[in-house]
Short mmCIF file of C-alpha atoms and ligand atoms in Angstrom, two decimals:
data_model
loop_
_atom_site.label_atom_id
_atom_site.label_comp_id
_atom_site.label_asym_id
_atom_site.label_seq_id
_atom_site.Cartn_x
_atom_site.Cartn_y
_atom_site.Cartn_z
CA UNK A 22 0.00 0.00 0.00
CA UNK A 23 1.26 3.52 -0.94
CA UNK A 24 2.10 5.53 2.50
CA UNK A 25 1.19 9.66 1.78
CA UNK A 26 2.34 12.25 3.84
CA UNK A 27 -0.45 14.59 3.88
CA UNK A 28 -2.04 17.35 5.47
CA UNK A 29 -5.19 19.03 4.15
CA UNK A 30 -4.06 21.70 2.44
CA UNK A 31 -4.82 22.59 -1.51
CA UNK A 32 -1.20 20.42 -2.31
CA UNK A 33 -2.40 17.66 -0.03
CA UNK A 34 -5.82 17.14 -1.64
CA UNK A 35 -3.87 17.09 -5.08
CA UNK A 36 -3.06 13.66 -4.13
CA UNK A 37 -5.58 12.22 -2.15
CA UNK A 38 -8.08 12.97 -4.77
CA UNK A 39 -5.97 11.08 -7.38
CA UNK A 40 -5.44 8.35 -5.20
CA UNK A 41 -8.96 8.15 -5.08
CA UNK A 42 -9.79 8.51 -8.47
CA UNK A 43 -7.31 5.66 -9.46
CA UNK A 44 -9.01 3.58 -6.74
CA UNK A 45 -5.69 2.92 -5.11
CA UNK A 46 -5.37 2.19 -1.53
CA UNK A 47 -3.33 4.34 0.51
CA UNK A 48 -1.96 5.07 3.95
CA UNK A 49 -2.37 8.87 4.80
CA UNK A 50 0.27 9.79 7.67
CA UNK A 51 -0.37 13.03 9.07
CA UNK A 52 2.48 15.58 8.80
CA UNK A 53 1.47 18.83 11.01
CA UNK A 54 2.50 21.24 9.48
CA UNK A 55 1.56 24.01 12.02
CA UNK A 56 3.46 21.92 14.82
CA UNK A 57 6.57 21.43 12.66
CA UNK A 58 6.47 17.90 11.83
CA UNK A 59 7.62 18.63 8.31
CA UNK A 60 11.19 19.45 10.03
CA UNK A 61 11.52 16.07 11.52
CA UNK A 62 14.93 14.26 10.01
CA UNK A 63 12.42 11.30 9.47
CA UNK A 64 10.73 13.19 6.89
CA UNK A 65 13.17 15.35 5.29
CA UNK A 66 14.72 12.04 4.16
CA UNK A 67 11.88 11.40 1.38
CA UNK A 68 10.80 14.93 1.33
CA UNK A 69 14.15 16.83 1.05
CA UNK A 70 11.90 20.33 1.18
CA UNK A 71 10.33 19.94 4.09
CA UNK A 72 6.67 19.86 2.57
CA UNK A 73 3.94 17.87 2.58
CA UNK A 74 3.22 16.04 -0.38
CA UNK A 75 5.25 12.99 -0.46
CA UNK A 76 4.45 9.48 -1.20
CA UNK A 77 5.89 6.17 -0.91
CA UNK A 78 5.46 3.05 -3.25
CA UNK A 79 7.04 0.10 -2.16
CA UNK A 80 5.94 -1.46 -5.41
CA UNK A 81 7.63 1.15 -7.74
CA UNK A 82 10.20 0.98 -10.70
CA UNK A 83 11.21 -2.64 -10.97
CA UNK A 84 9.47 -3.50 -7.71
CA UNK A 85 11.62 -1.73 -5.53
CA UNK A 86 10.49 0.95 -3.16
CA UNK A 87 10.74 4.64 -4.29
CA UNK A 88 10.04 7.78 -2.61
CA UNK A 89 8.85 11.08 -4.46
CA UNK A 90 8.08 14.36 -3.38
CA UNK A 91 6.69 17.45 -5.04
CA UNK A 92 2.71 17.12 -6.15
CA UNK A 93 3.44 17.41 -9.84
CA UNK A 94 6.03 14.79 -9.58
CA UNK A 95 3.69 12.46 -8.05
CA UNK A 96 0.52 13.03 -9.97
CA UNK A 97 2.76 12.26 -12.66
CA UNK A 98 3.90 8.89 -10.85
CA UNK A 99 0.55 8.30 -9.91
CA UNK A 100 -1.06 8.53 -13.70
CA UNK A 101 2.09 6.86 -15.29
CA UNK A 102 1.70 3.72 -12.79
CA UNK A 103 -2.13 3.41 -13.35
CA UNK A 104 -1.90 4.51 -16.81
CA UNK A 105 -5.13 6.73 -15.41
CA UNK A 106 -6.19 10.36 -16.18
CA UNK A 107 -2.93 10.63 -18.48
CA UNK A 108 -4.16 10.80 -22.23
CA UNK A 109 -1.73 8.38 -23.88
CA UNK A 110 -1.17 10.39 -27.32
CA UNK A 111 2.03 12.71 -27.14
CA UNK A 112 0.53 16.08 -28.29
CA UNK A 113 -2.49 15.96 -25.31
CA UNK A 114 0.70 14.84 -23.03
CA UNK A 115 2.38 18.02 -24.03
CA UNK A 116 0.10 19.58 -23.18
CA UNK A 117 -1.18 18.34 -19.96
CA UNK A 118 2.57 18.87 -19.25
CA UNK A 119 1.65 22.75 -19.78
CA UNK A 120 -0.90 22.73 -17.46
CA UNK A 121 0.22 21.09 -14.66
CA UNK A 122 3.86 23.31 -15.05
CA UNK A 123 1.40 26.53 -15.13
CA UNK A 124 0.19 25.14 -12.42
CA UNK A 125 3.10 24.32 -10.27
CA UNK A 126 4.82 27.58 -10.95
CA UNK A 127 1.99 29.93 -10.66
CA UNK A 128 -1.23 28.87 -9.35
CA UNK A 129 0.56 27.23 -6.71
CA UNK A 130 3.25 29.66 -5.38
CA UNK A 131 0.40 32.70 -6.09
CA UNK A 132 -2.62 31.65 -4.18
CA UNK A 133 0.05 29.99 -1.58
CA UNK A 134 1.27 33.58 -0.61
CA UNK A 135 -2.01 35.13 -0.95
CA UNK A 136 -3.01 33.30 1.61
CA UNK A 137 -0.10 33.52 3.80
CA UNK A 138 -0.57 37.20 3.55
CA UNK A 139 -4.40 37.16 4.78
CA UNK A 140 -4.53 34.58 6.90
CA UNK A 141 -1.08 33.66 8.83
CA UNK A 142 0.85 37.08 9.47
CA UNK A 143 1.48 38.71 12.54
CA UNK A 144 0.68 42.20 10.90
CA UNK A 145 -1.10 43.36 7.82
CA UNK A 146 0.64 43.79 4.59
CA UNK A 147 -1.51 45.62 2.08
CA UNK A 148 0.82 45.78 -0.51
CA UNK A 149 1.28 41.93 -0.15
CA UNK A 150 -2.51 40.94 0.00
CA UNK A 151 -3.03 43.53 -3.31
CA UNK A 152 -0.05 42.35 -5.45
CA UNK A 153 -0.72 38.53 -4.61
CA UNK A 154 -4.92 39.13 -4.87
CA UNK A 155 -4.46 40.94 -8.10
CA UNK A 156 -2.35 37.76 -9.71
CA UNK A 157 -4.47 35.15 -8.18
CA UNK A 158 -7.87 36.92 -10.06
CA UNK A 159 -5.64 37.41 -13.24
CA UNK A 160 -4.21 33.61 -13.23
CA UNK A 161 -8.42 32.48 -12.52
CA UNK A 162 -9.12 34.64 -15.64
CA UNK A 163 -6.43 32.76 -17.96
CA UNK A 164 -8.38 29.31 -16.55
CA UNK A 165 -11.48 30.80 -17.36
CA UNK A 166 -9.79 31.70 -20.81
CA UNK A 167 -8.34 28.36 -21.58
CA UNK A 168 -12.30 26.72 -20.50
CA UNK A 169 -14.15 28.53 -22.99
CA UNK A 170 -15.65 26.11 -25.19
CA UNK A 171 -13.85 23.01 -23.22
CA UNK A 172 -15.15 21.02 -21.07
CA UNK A 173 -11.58 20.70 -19.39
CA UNK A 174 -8.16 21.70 -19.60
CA UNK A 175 -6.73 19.12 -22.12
CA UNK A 176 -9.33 17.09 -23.41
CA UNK A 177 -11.18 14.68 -20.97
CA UNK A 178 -10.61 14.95 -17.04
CA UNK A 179 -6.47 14.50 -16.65
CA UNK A 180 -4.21 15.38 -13.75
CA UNK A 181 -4.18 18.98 -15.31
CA UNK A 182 -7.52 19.80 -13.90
CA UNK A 183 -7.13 18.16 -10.30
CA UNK A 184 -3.71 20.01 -10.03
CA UNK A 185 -5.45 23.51 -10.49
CA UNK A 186 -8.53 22.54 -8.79
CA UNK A 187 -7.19 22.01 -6.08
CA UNK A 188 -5.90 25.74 -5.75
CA UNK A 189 -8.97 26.67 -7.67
CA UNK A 190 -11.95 25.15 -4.89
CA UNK A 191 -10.64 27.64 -2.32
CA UNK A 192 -11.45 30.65 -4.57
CA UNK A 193 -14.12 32.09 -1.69
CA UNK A 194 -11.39 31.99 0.97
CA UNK A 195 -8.59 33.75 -1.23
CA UNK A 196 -11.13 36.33 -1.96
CA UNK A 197 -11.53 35.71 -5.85
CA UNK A 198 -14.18 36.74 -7.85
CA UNK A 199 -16.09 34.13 -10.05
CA UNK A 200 -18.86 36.45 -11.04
CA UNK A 201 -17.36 36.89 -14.98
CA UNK A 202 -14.90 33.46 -14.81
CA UNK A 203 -18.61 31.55 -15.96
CA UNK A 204 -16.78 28.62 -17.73
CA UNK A 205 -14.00 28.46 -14.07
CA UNK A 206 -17.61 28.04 -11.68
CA UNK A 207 -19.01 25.01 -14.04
CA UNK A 208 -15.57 23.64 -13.89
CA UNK A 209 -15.17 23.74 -10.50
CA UNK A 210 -19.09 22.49 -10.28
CA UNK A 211 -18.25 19.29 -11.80
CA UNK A 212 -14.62 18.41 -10.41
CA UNK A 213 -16.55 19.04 -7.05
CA UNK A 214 -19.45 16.77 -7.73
CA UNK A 215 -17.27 13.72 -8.67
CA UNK A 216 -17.50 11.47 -5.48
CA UNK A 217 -13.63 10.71 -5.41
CA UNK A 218 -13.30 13.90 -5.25
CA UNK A 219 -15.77 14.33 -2.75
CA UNK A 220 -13.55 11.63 -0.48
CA UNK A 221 -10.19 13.25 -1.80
CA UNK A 222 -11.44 16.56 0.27
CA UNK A 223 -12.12 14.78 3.55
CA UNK A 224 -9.87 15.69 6.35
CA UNK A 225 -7.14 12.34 7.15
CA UNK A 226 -8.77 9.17 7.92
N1 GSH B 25 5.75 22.70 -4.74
C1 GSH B 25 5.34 21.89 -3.62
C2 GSH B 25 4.71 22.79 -2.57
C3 GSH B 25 4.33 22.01 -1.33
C4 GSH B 25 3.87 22.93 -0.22
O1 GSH B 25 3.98 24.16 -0.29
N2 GSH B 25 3.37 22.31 0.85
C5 GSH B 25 2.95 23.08 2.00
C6 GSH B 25 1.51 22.73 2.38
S1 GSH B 25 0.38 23.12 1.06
C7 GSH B 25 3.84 22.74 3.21
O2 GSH B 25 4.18 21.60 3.40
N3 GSH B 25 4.19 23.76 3.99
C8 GSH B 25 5.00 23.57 5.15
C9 GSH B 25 6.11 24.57 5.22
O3 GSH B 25 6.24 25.41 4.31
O4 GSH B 25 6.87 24.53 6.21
C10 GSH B 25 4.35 20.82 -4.09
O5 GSH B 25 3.56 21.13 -4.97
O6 GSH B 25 4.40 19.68 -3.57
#
């Protein structure tokens, strides 16, 4: 059984809902993050930046154990292994590849300060909250963009869409506005209806 070391957070759901959607059973450890456990030597050894994702297989490459951290890494792992929410043709790879590195590099890191800055400092930092709100609301519109006509990011329901949906379900708590992102709410409506998805959400087991 796959062991994850999780905490419910937008990069912890990322996997629990795929492990869930690829009906594979899992292990969640708890890694509290707001007591420090990510520090422990422990877990720096399979998650050398002291963050929550990580995962380990001990079925992987040629049935030895392997250990992988960062979320993009593993969703990758995770589709590759089941050969699940992957499309196999090389031009959708591409650009599923697109999507989850747009993802990884700005949804992530974007919406991740954001919230830092309005929910977990000591003191208020207006420039902070307007600089980080104003890129979170511009990187929703370019997922509202990219939806437009689509029913999802690349083709049918990949790893693409539960990387940024992840980010994208806590749009009400980061203060974004879906009033003109029409094609982001009925994409969010339907990721959030799936029932692995619906388990993937749950707070550790
Ligand atoms: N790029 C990493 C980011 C992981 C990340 O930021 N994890 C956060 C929780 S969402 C964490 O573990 N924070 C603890 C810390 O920063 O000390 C990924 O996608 O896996």
């Amino acid at each position: 059984m796959i062991d994850l070391y999780y905490w419910p957070t937008p990069n912890g759901w990322k996997i629990t809902i795929m492990l869930e959607e690829c009906g594979l059973p899992y292990n969640a450890i708890p890694v509290d993050i707001r007591s420090g456990d990510q520090f422990k030597p422990e877990f720096l050894a399979i998650s050398p930046n002291n963050k929550i994702p990580a995962i380990v297989d001990p079925e992987g490459p040629g049935g030895e154990p392997i250990s992988i951290f960062e979320s993009g890494a593993i969703l990758l792992y995770l589709a590759e292994k089941t050969g699940r929410l992957m499309p196999k043709d090389n031009r959708s790879r591409w650009q599923i590849m697109e999507w989850l590195m747009f993802q990884m590099s700005a949804i992530g890191p974007m919406f991740g300060q954001l919230g830092h800055f309005l929910y977990f400092t000591s003191e208020s930092v207006p420039y902070a909250v307007e600089r980080f709100s104003n890129e979170a609301q511009r990187l929703a519109t370019v997922v509202d963009r990219r939806l437009e006509g689509r029913d999802y990011l690349v083709g049918d329901y990949s790893i693409a869409d539960i990387a940024s949906f992840s980010w994208l379900a806590r749009h009400e708590r980061l203060g974004i506005d879906l009033d003109e992102l029409p094609n982001l709410g009925r994409w969010l409506d339907e990721i959030t209806a799936r029932p692995a998805v619906q388990r993937g959400l749950e707070p550790v087991k």
